[in-house]
Coordinates of C-alpha atoms in Angstrom, one line a residue:
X5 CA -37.5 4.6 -23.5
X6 CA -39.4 6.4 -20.8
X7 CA -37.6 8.9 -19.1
X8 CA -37.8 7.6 -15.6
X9 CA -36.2 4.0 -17.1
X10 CA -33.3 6.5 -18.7
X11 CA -32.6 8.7 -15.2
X12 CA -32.8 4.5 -13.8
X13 CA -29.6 3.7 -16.1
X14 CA -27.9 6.3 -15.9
X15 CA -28.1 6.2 -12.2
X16 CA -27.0 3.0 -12.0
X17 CA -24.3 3.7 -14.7
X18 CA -22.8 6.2 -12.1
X19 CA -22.9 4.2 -9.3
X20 CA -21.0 1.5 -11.4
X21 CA -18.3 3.7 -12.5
X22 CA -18.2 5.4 -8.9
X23 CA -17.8 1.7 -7.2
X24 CA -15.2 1.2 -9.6
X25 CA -13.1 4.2 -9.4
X26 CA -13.5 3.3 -5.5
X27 CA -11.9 -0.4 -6.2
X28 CA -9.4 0.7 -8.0
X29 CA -8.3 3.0 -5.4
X30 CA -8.2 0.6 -2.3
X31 CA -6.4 -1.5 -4.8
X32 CA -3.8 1.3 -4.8
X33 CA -3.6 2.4 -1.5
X34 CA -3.1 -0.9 -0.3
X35 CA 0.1 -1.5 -3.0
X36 CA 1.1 1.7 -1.7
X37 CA 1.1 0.6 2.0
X38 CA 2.7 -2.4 1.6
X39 CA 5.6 -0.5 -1.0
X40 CA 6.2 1.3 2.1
X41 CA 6.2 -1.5 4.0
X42 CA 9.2 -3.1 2.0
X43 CA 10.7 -0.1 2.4
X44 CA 10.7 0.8 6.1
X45 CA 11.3 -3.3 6.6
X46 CA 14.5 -2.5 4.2
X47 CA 15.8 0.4 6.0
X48 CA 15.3 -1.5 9.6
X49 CA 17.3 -4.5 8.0
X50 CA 20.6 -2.1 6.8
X51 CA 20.4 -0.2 10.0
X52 CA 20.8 -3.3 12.2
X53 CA 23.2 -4.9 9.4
X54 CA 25.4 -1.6 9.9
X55 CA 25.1 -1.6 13.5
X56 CA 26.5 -5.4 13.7
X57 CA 29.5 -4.4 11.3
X58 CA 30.5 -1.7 13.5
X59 CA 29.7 -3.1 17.0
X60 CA 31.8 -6.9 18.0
X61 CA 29.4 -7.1 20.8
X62 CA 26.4 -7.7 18.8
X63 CA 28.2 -9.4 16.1
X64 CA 28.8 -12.0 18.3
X65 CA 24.9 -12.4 19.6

């Protein structure tokens, strides 16, 4: 194998693994975001379920 056909491979052998390692982090920051998501969504949901069981006002809306 020349040399310039071997630098050729491993270049693209590195920009395979690099686009790779990239997908598989947007893959995880966006599992992350939308974790965090649920869990902000969560929160918003027992704060308004507390605020009706302690307020008759808004229990009756």
């Amino acid at each position: 194998m020349k040399l310039t056909t071997a630098v050729l491979a491993a270049g693209a052998a590195i920009s395979l693994t690099t686009a790779l390692a990239g997908a598989a982090r947007l893959r995880q920051d966006a599992r992350h975001h939308a974790e965090r998501n649920d869990a902000v969504l969560t929160r918003n949901q027992l704060d308004w379920l507390a605020q009706l069981s302690t307020n008759p006002d808004l229990a009756k809306l």
